[in-house]
Amino acid sequence: MAVLGQIRARFAVTTPFAGMRIGCCMHVTAETANLMRTLVAGGAEVALAASNPLSTQDDVAAALATKYGVRVFARAGVDLPTYYRHIGRVIDRRPHLVLDDACDLITTLHATRTDVLRDVRAGCEQTTTGLLRLRAMAKAGALRIPVVAVNSTGTKQLFDNTYGTGQSTIDAIIRTTNTLLAGRTVVVAGYGFCGRGVASRARGLGAAVIVTEIDPTKALDATMNGFPVMPMSKAATQGDVFVTVTGNRDVITGDHIEAMKDGALLLNAGHFDVEIDVRWLDSNAVRANRGVRQHTDEYLLDNGRRVLLLAQGRVANLAAAEGHPPAVMDMTFADQALTAGWLAQRSGELEAGVYDVPDDVDAEVARLKLGSLGVGIDALTDEQAHYLDSWDQGS
Ligand code: ADE
């Protein structure tokens, strides 16, 4: 993670977080560990809870706690009360800044810990799902702090969401089930940045890919990219593998599951476990064979067919694989680190609300990444810069 490494070296000198406490709720992975080390190098006292009950890499959590001075409250496979207790422990540290991944830390602060919220100066949110929640909070007038939408930068969406989710989701399928995708039909629900990544990686491995959408423009985009688009009720009968990446609930329902072929494989790559109706499976399947392979449960339906579910319907690319590779998380976490540094200098200046990452942060991360890859680009000449700034030169 060369970009983050450079920022860490800079922060060690400039210490933008001297005297500050930062509370984080993120997947506890090796990549996140590098972000935590960067915050610590910048002078912060850091506390970290997991942003999903299944995604913690326990060895990483232990290393951060014992070697890098981070207070870590996370363990793989905890139940929901423990998961929220861990978030509560981060809040107990009374953070000045919060870095969140899907908004559980920020919503918990607003719902139950307004005593601490009073002293929180600002936050960053990393994912699409978290931003949906934040914008709903802002619309309802409930958001009390400024939060920067780190998810919306080009250096995040175009790489982490697209290539990261694309590759790590396919990785989860292959690691757990060793499925040959060539010749299979993969149904991808949702054609945002993440869905487009999954669809293109599956196609690259020889699968026939069907897309389902609720957004007409995205559906058209998928169509023009050569993917058949149809309602899930129709796709359900055709798919061998189903991937949900929508950020919404009830994308695959009991009716859809009953229409699927014998042996269909279901997985979710969205943040929460509401996209596939796992509760329907748990209460309607004739039998559940847990752990037929690692992270894989098999359900026998009363129509005699079986379906396989990865990672209990939770975010499979983190719970059943290792998450996105460091090469893309480098940019996401560089965005996070620089945005946190930007926020640290602006205590009290920003009203409550959802903000974009400053353009120069995005551009700097892209420049550093290109440099780390040894890629050079052209620079605008003075004449070109002037032309772009003018309005009076037509044909
Ligand atoms: N989200 C997706 N992949 C991740 C990773 N490797 N680390 C932290 N958060 C992630």
Short mmCIF file of C-alpha atoms and ligand atoms in Angstrom, two decimals:
data_model
loop_
_atom_site.label_atom_id
_atom_site.label_comp_id
_atom_site.label_asym_id
_atom_site.label_seq_id
_atom_site.Cartn_x
_atom_site.Cartn_y
_atom_site.Cartn_z
CA MET A 1 0.00 0.00 0.00
CA ALA A 2 2.52 2.49 -1.33
CA VAL A 3 0.22 5.52 -1.32
CA LEU A 4 -0.86 5.06 2.27
CA GLY A 5 2.79 4.42 3.19
CA GLN A 6 3.77 7.83 1.83
CA ILE A 7 0.94 9.51 3.70
CA ARG A 8 1.95 7.69 6.88
CA ALA A 9 5.54 8.97 6.54
CA ARG A 10 4.21 12.51 6.03
CA PHE A 11 1.82 12.26 9.00
CA ALA A 12 4.64 11.08 11.24
CA VAL A 13 6.25 14.49 10.66
CA THR A 14 3.18 16.75 10.53
CA THR A 15 1.13 14.93 13.25
CA PRO A 16 -2.27 16.28 12.12
CA PHE A 17 -4.07 14.32 14.85
CA ALA A 18 -1.92 15.28 17.83
CA GLY A 19 -4.10 15.19 20.94
CA MET A 20 -7.08 13.73 19.08
CA ARG A 21 -9.05 10.52 19.64
CA ILE A 22 -10.34 8.76 16.55
CA GLY A 23 -13.05 6.07 16.75
CA CYS A 24 -13.39 3.66 13.83
CA CYS A 25 -15.93 1.03 12.82
CA MET A 26 -14.45 -0.88 9.90
CA HIS A 27 -13.76 -4.38 8.66
CA VAL A 28 -10.72 -5.48 10.67
CA THR A 29 -8.43 -6.60 7.86
CA ALA A 30 -4.74 -6.29 7.06
CA GLU A 31 -5.56 -3.31 4.83
CA THR A 32 -7.50 -1.56 7.59
CA ALA A 33 -4.53 -2.18 9.87
CA ASN A 34 -2.43 0.00 7.59
CA LEU A 35 -4.98 2.80 7.89
CA MET A 36 -4.97 2.47 11.69
CA ARG A 37 -1.16 2.66 11.72
CA THR A 38 -1.36 5.81 9.59
CA LEU A 39 -3.73 7.48 12.06
CA VAL A 40 -1.48 6.49 14.95
CA ALA A 41 1.57 7.85 13.09
CA GLY A 42 -0.36 11.12 12.77
CA GLY A 43 -0.60 11.37 16.56
CA ALA A 44 -4.11 9.98 17.13
CA GLU A 45 -5.27 7.72 19.91
CA VAL A 46 -7.25 5.14 17.92
CA ALA A 47 -10.04 2.71 18.84
CA LEU A 48 -11.44 0.23 16.33
CA ALA A 49 -14.54 -1.96 16.27
CA ALA A 50 -15.53 -4.27 13.42
CA SER A 51 -18.19 -3.15 10.94
CA ASN A 52 -19.48 -6.70 10.44
CA PRO A 53 -19.77 -9.63 12.86
CA LEU A 54 -18.08 -12.07 10.45
CA SER A 55 -15.36 -10.09 8.68
CA THR A 56 -12.71 -9.71 11.40
CA GLN A 57 -9.29 -11.21 10.73
CA ASP A 58 -8.45 -12.20 14.31
CA ASP A 59 -4.68 -12.25 13.75
CA VAL A 60 -4.84 -8.68 12.48
CA ALA A 61 -6.96 -7.58 15.45
CA ALA A 62 -4.41 -9.12 17.82
CA ALA A 63 -1.44 -7.54 16.05
CA LEU A 64 -3.03 -4.08 16.09
CA ALA A 65 -3.75 -4.37 19.80
CA THR A 66 -0.41 -5.80 20.88
CA LYS A 67 2.06 -4.18 18.49
CA TYR A 68 0.55 -0.97 17.18
CA GLY A 69 -1.16 0.62 20.16
CA VAL A 70 -4.69 0.48 18.78
CA ARG A 71 -7.61 -0.37 21.07
CA VAL A 72 -9.40 -3.11 19.16
CA PHE A 73 -12.86 -4.42 19.98
CA ALA A 74 -13.46 -7.15 17.41
CA ARG A 75 -13.53 -10.91 17.01
CA ALA A 76 -14.72 -13.00 14.08
CA GLY A 77 -18.13 -14.62 14.49
CA VAL A 78 -19.53 -12.57 17.38
CA ASP A 79 -23.29 -12.35 17.89
CA LEU A 80 -25.15 -9.10 17.32
CA PRO A 81 -25.30 -7.96 20.98
CA THR A 82 -21.50 -8.39 21.20
CA TYR A 83 -21.03 -6.60 17.89
CA TYR A 84 -22.92 -3.56 19.22
CA ARG A 85 -21.20 -3.81 22.61
CA HIS A 86 -17.89 -3.48 20.74
CA ILE A 87 -19.12 -0.35 19.00
CA GLY A 88 -20.15 0.95 22.41
CA ARG A 89 -16.59 0.41 23.67
CA VAL A 90 -15.25 2.59 20.85
CA ILE A 91 -17.79 5.27 21.75
CA ASP A 92 -16.67 5.03 25.41
CA ARG A 93 -13.27 6.39 24.24
CA ARG A 94 -15.10 9.67 23.47
CA PRO A 95 -13.76 10.13 19.90
CA HIS A 96 -13.30 13.57 18.33
CA LEU A 97 -13.43 12.07 14.82
CA VAL A 98 -15.27 8.94 13.65
CA LEU A 99 -14.48 6.80 10.60
CA ASP A 100 -17.38 4.56 9.70
CA ASP A 101 -18.10 1.78 7.21
CA ALA A 102 -21.91 1.46 6.73
CA CYS A 103 -22.87 3.92 9.46
CA ASP A 104 -23.40 1.65 12.49
CA LEU A 105 -21.05 3.79 14.61
CA ILE A 106 -22.64 7.10 13.60
CA THR A 107 -26.21 5.83 13.98
CA THR A 108 -25.42 4.27 17.38
CA LEU A 109 -23.95 7.60 18.52
CA HIS A 110 -27.09 9.45 17.42
CA ALA A 111 -29.55 6.86 18.74
CA THR A 112 -28.08 6.06 22.13
CA ARG A 113 -24.98 8.13 23.01
CA THR A 114 -25.80 11.79 22.50
CA ASP A 115 -23.67 12.53 25.59
CA VAL A 116 -20.60 11.57 23.52
CA LEU A 117 -21.97 12.86 20.20
CA ARG A 118 -21.75 16.42 21.60
CA ASP A 119 -17.95 16.26 21.44
CA VAL A 120 -17.65 14.47 18.08
CA ARG A 121 -16.40 17.06 15.61
CA ALA A 122 -16.85 15.20 12.31
CA GLY A 123 -16.84 11.86 10.54
CA CYS A 124 -16.08 9.98 7.33
CA GLU A 125 -18.25 7.31 5.74
CA GLN A 126 -16.79 4.72 3.45
CA THR A 127 -19.58 2.79 1.74
CA THR A 128 -22.61 3.17 -0.49
CA THR A 129 -24.88 1.63 2.16
CA GLY A 130 -23.61 4.00 4.84
CA LEU A 131 -24.22 6.98 2.60
CA LEU A 132 -27.80 5.91 1.95
CA ARG A 133 -28.34 5.87 5.72
CA LEU A 134 -26.54 9.19 6.24
CA ARG A 135 -28.53 10.96 3.54
CA ALA A 136 -31.74 9.59 5.09
CA MET A 137 -30.59 10.96 8.47
CA ALA A 138 -29.77 14.35 6.92
CA LYS A 139 -33.13 14.47 5.12
CA ALA A 140 -34.95 13.69 8.36
CA GLY A 141 -33.00 16.46 10.13
CA ALA A 142 -31.45 13.87 12.45
CA LEU A 143 -27.77 14.22 11.50
CA ARG A 144 -25.89 16.28 14.11
CA ILE A 145 -22.32 16.22 12.75
CA PRO A 146 -20.56 16.92 9.44
CA VAL A 147 -19.71 13.67 7.64
CA VAL A 148 -17.61 13.36 4.49
CA ALA A 149 -18.72 10.87 1.84
CA VAL A 150 -15.43 9.11 1.17
CA ASN A 151 -17.34 6.56 -0.90
CA SER A 152 -18.04 9.17 -3.57
CA THR A 153 -14.48 9.87 -4.73
CA GLY A 154 -13.32 8.67 -8.14
CA THR A 155 -10.31 7.04 -6.52
CA LYS A 156 -12.68 4.92 -4.43
CA GLN A 157 -15.68 4.12 -6.61
CA LEU A 158 -13.81 3.37 -9.81
CA PHE A 159 -11.37 0.99 -8.15
CA ASP A 160 -12.47 -0.33 -4.73
CA ASN A 161 -16.16 -0.63 -5.63
CA THR A 162 -15.60 -1.89 -9.16
CA TYR A 163 -12.39 -3.94 -9.23
CA GLY A 164 -12.30 -4.68 -5.51
CA THR A 165 -15.86 -5.94 -5.15
CA GLY A 166 -15.65 -7.62 -8.55
CA GLN A 167 -12.57 -9.66 -7.76
CA SER A 168 -13.19 -10.38 -4.07
CA THR A 169 -16.74 -11.58 -4.75
CA ILE A 170 -15.56 -14.01 -7.40
CA ASP A 171 -12.78 -15.00 -4.99
CA ALA A 172 -15.41 -15.87 -2.34
CA ILE A 173 -17.28 -18.09 -4.81
CA ILE A 174 -14.17 -19.93 -5.91
CA ARG A 175 -12.58 -20.34 -2.45
CA THR A 176 -15.70 -21.72 -0.87
CA THR A 177 -17.23 -23.85 -3.60
CA ASN A 178 -14.57 -24.22 -6.32
CA THR A 179 -17.32 -23.50 -8.84
CA LEU A 180 -16.30 -23.32 -12.49
CA LEU A 181 -17.90 -20.11 -13.72
CA ALA A 182 -17.29 -20.76 -17.41
CA GLY A 183 -20.54 -21.84 -19.02
CA ARG A 184 -22.63 -20.98 -15.93
CA THR A 185 -25.23 -18.27 -15.69
CA VAL A 186 -24.45 -15.66 -13.05
CA VAL A 187 -27.26 -13.29 -12.06
CA VAL A 188 -26.00 -9.98 -10.67
CA ALA A 189 -28.62 -7.95 -8.82
CA GLY A 190 -27.67 -4.27 -8.94
CA TYR A 191 -25.58 -2.49 -11.57
CA GLY A 192 -23.93 0.26 -9.55
CA PHE A 193 -20.14 0.46 -9.42
CA CYS A 194 -19.96 -2.77 -7.40
CA GLY A 195 -22.43 -4.73 -9.53
CA ARG A 196 -20.71 -3.66 -12.71
CA GLY A 197 -17.44 -4.99 -11.29
CA VAL A 198 -18.95 -8.36 -10.39
CA ALA A 199 -20.67 -8.64 -13.80
CA SER A 200 -17.52 -7.88 -15.76
CA ARG A 201 -15.29 -10.25 -13.72
CA ALA A 202 -17.85 -13.07 -14.05
CA ARG A 203 -18.07 -12.47 -17.77
CA GLY A 204 -14.27 -12.50 -17.95
CA LEU A 205 -14.31 -16.02 -16.50
CA GLY A 206 -16.69 -17.21 -19.19
CA ALA A 207 -20.01 -16.96 -17.38
CA ALA A 208 -23.19 -15.81 -19.09
CA VAL A 209 -24.22 -12.82 -16.95
CA ILE A 210 -27.76 -11.54 -16.39
CA VAL A 211 -28.36 -8.23 -14.61
CA THR A 212 -31.41 -7.21 -12.57
CA GLU A 213 -32.02 -3.56 -11.65
CA ILE A 214 -34.68 -1.18 -10.38
CA ASP A 215 -32.99 1.96 -11.80
CA PRO A 216 -33.85 2.52 -15.49
CA THR A 217 -30.60 4.32 -16.35
CA LYS A 218 -28.44 1.61 -14.77
CA ALA A 219 -30.56 -1.05 -16.47
CA LEU A 220 -29.96 0.68 -19.79
CA ASP A 221 -26.25 0.93 -19.05
CA ALA A 222 -26.11 -2.82 -18.40
CA THR A 223 -28.07 -3.46 -21.60
CA MET A 224 -25.65 -1.37 -23.66
CA ASN A 225 -22.79 -3.24 -22.04
CA GLY A 226 -24.26 -6.40 -23.54
CA PHE A 227 -25.88 -7.93 -20.44
CA PRO A 228 -29.43 -9.25 -20.66
CA VAL A 229 -31.54 -7.35 -18.11
CA MET A 230 -34.74 -8.81 -16.72
CA PRO A 231 -36.80 -8.92 -13.52
CA MET A 232 -35.55 -11.23 -10.77
CA SER A 233 -38.71 -13.36 -11.10
CA LYS A 234 -37.50 -14.35 -14.58
CA ALA A 235 -33.77 -14.47 -13.82
CA ALA A 236 -34.48 -16.76 -10.85
CA THR A 237 -35.33 -19.64 -13.18
CA GLN A 238 -32.19 -19.16 -15.29
CA GLY A 239 -29.30 -18.55 -12.92
CA ASP A 240 -26.75 -20.96 -11.46
CA VAL A 241 -25.14 -18.31 -9.24
CA PHE A 242 -26.90 -15.26 -7.75
CA VAL A 243 -25.00 -12.26 -6.39
CA THR A 244 -26.83 -9.38 -4.70
CA VAL A 245 -25.03 -6.00 -4.64
CA THR A 246 -27.82 -3.47 -4.23
CA GLY A 247 -27.73 -2.03 -0.70
CA ASN A 248 -31.46 -2.78 -0.48
CA ARG A 249 -33.54 -5.49 1.21
CA ASP A 250 -35.66 -8.36 -0.19
CA VAL A 251 -33.84 -8.53 -3.50
CA ILE A 252 -34.06 -12.35 -3.50
CA THR A 253 -37.25 -13.50 -1.77
CA GLY A 254 -38.72 -16.89 -0.93
CA ASP A 255 -40.72 -16.86 -4.19
CA HIS A 256 -37.52 -16.35 -6.17
CA ILE A 257 -35.71 -19.10 -4.27
CA GLU A 258 -38.52 -21.58 -4.89
CA ALA A 259 -38.20 -20.93 -8.64
CA MET A 260 -34.44 -21.59 -8.74
CA LYS A 261 -32.67 -24.61 -10.24
CA ASP A 262 -31.41 -27.41 -8.03
CA GLY A 263 -27.94 -26.49 -6.69
CA ALA A 264 -28.24 -22.72 -7.20
CA LEU A 265 -25.60 -20.76 -5.28
CA LEU A 266 -26.63 -17.56 -3.47
CA LEU A 267 -24.34 -14.90 -2.09
CA ASN A 268 -24.55 -11.29 -1.05
CA ALA A 269 -21.84 -8.69 -1.62
CA GLY A 270 -23.81 -5.77 -0.20
CA HIS A 271 -23.02 -4.60 3.32
CA PHE A 272 -26.04 -5.99 5.23
CA ASP A 273 -27.61 -9.45 5.31
CA VAL A 274 -31.04 -8.27 4.16
CA GLU A 275 -30.65 -8.62 0.39
CA ILE A 276 -31.33 -12.38 0.33
CA ASP A 277 -34.25 -13.49 2.49
CA VAL A 278 -32.22 -15.75 4.79
CA ARG A 279 -35.01 -15.74 7.38
CA TRP A 280 -37.35 -17.26 4.78
CA LEU A 281 -34.78 -19.97 4.12
CA ASP A 282 -34.31 -20.65 7.83
CA SER A 283 -38.02 -21.00 8.45
CA ASN A 284 -39.15 -22.68 5.22
CA ALA A 285 -36.38 -25.08 4.24
CA VAL A 286 -37.09 -28.74 5.04
CA ARG A 287 -33.49 -29.14 6.20
CA ALA A 288 -30.39 -26.98 6.57
CA ASN A 289 -27.00 -28.67 6.28
CA ARG A 290 -24.65 -26.19 7.91
CA GLY A 291 -21.05 -26.00 6.77
CA VAL A 292 -21.23 -28.44 3.83
CA ARG A 293 -18.10 -26.57 2.82
CA GLN A 294 -16.39 -23.71 4.61
CA HIS A 295 -18.79 -20.72 4.93
CA THR A 296 -21.40 -22.67 2.92
CA ASP A 297 -24.83 -23.86 4.09
CA GLU A 298 -27.05 -26.08 1.99
CA TYR A 299 -30.84 -25.77 2.26
CA LEU A 300 -33.23 -28.49 1.08
CA LEU A 301 -36.52 -26.97 -0.08
CA ASP A 302 -39.89 -28.67 0.05
CA ASN A 303 -39.95 -28.79 -3.76
CA GLY A 304 -37.04 -31.22 -3.50
CA ARG A 305 -34.42 -28.75 -4.79
CA ARG A 306 -31.36 -27.53 -2.91
CA VAL A 307 -29.78 -24.08 -2.73
CA LEU A 308 -26.40 -23.15 -1.30
CA LEU A 309 -25.92 -19.96 0.72
CA LEU A 310 -22.52 -18.38 1.37
CA ALA A 311 -21.60 -16.64 4.63
CA GLN A 312 -25.17 -16.69 6.01
CA GLY A 313 -26.11 -14.01 3.49
CA ARG A 314 -23.61 -11.57 5.00
CA VAL A 315 -21.06 -9.71 2.89
CA ALA A 316 -19.44 -12.77 1.33
CA ASN A 317 -16.35 -11.14 -0.13
CA LEU A 318 -15.23 -10.23 3.40
CA ALA A 319 -16.83 -13.00 5.44
CA ALA A 320 -15.84 -15.86 3.12
CA ALA A 321 -12.77 -14.31 1.47
CA GLU A 322 -10.29 -11.58 2.45
CA GLY A 323 -12.07 -8.47 1.17
CA HIS A 324 -10.67 -6.26 -1.54
CA PRO A 325 -6.98 -6.53 -2.35
CA PRO A 326 -4.50 -3.99 -0.93
CA ALA A 327 -3.91 -2.43 -4.36
CA VAL A 328 -7.38 -0.84 -4.30
CA MET A 329 -7.76 -0.39 -0.54
CA ASP A 330 -4.56 1.69 -0.78
CA MET A 331 -6.56 4.42 -2.56
CA THR A 332 -9.68 4.12 -0.39
CA PHE A 333 -7.66 4.40 2.80
CA ALA A 334 -5.49 7.18 1.39
CA ASP A 335 -8.78 9.05 0.78
CA GLN A 336 -9.82 8.27 4.36
CA ALA A 337 -6.49 9.37 5.87
CA LEU A 338 -6.23 12.63 3.91
CA THR A 339 -9.90 13.45 4.53
CA ALA A 340 -9.48 12.80 8.24
CA GLY A 341 -6.43 15.12 8.17
CA TRP A 342 -8.50 17.76 6.35
CA LEU A 343 -11.29 17.44 8.93
CA ALA A 344 -8.85 17.64 11.84
CA GLN A 345 -7.89 21.16 10.70
CA ARG A 346 -11.51 22.28 10.44
CA SER A 347 -12.90 21.67 13.89
CA GLY A 348 -16.08 23.64 14.35
CA GLU A 349 -16.03 25.19 10.84
CA LEU A 350 -18.46 22.76 9.22
CA GLU A 351 -22.19 22.55 9.85
CA ALA A 352 -23.89 19.17 10.29
CA GLY A 353 -24.49 17.55 6.90
CA VAL A 354 -23.01 15.28 4.25
CA TYR A 355 -19.96 16.67 2.41
CA ASP A 356 -17.96 15.57 -0.62
CA VAL A 357 -14.27 14.82 -0.29
CA PRO A 358 -12.31 17.91 -1.41
CA ASP A 359 -11.33 17.53 -5.10
CA ASP A 360 -7.66 18.04 -4.37
CA VAL A 361 -7.64 15.01 -2.04
CA ASP A 362 -9.01 12.78 -4.80
CA ALA A 363 -6.54 14.19 -7.33
CA GLU A 364 -3.62 13.79 -4.93
CA VAL A 365 -4.47 10.16 -4.26
CA ALA A 366 -4.68 9.46 -8.00
CA ARG A 367 -1.35 11.21 -8.59
CA LEU A 368 0.38 9.29 -5.80
CA LYS A 369 -1.07 6.00 -7.08
CA LEU A 370 0.11 6.69 -10.63
CA GLY A 371 3.55 7.55 -9.24
CA SER A 372 3.66 4.28 -7.32
CA LEU A 373 2.84 2.43 -10.56
CA GLY A 374 5.48 4.35 -12.51
CA VAL A 375 2.85 5.77 -14.87
CA GLY A 376 3.45 9.26 -16.31
CA ILE A 377 0.74 11.50 -17.77
CA ASP A 378 0.66 14.70 -19.83
CA ALA A 379 0.28 18.16 -18.31
CA LEU A 380 -1.95 20.92 -19.67
CA THR A 381 -0.09 23.60 -21.61
CA ASP A 382 -0.90 27.21 -20.67
CA GLU A 383 -2.89 27.53 -23.91
CA GLN A 384 -4.92 24.42 -23.09
CA ALA A 385 -5.62 25.61 -19.56
CA HIS A 386 -6.72 28.98 -20.91
CA TYR A 387 -8.94 27.27 -23.53
CA LEU A 388 -10.67 25.18 -20.90
CA ASP A 389 -11.34 28.32 -18.85
CA SER A 390 -12.76 30.33 -21.74
CA TRP A 391 -16.24 30.48 -23.22
CA ASP A 392 -15.79 32.67 -26.30
CA GLN A 393 -13.89 30.26 -28.59
CA GLY A 394 -16.42 28.22 -30.60
CA SER A 395 -16.19 26.76 -34.10
N1 ADE B 1 -13.96 -3.44 2.39
C1 ADE B 1 -13.79 -4.24 1.33
N2 ADE B 1 -12.59 -4.84 1.35
C2 ADE B 1 -11.95 -4.41 2.47
C3 ADE B 1 -10.69 -4.69 3.03
N3 ADE B 1 -9.81 -5.51 2.45
N4 ADE B 1 -10.39 -4.07 4.19
C4 ADE B 1 -11.29 -3.25 4.78
N5 ADE B 1 -12.50 -2.95 4.30
C5 ADE B 1 -12.83 -3.53 3.13
#
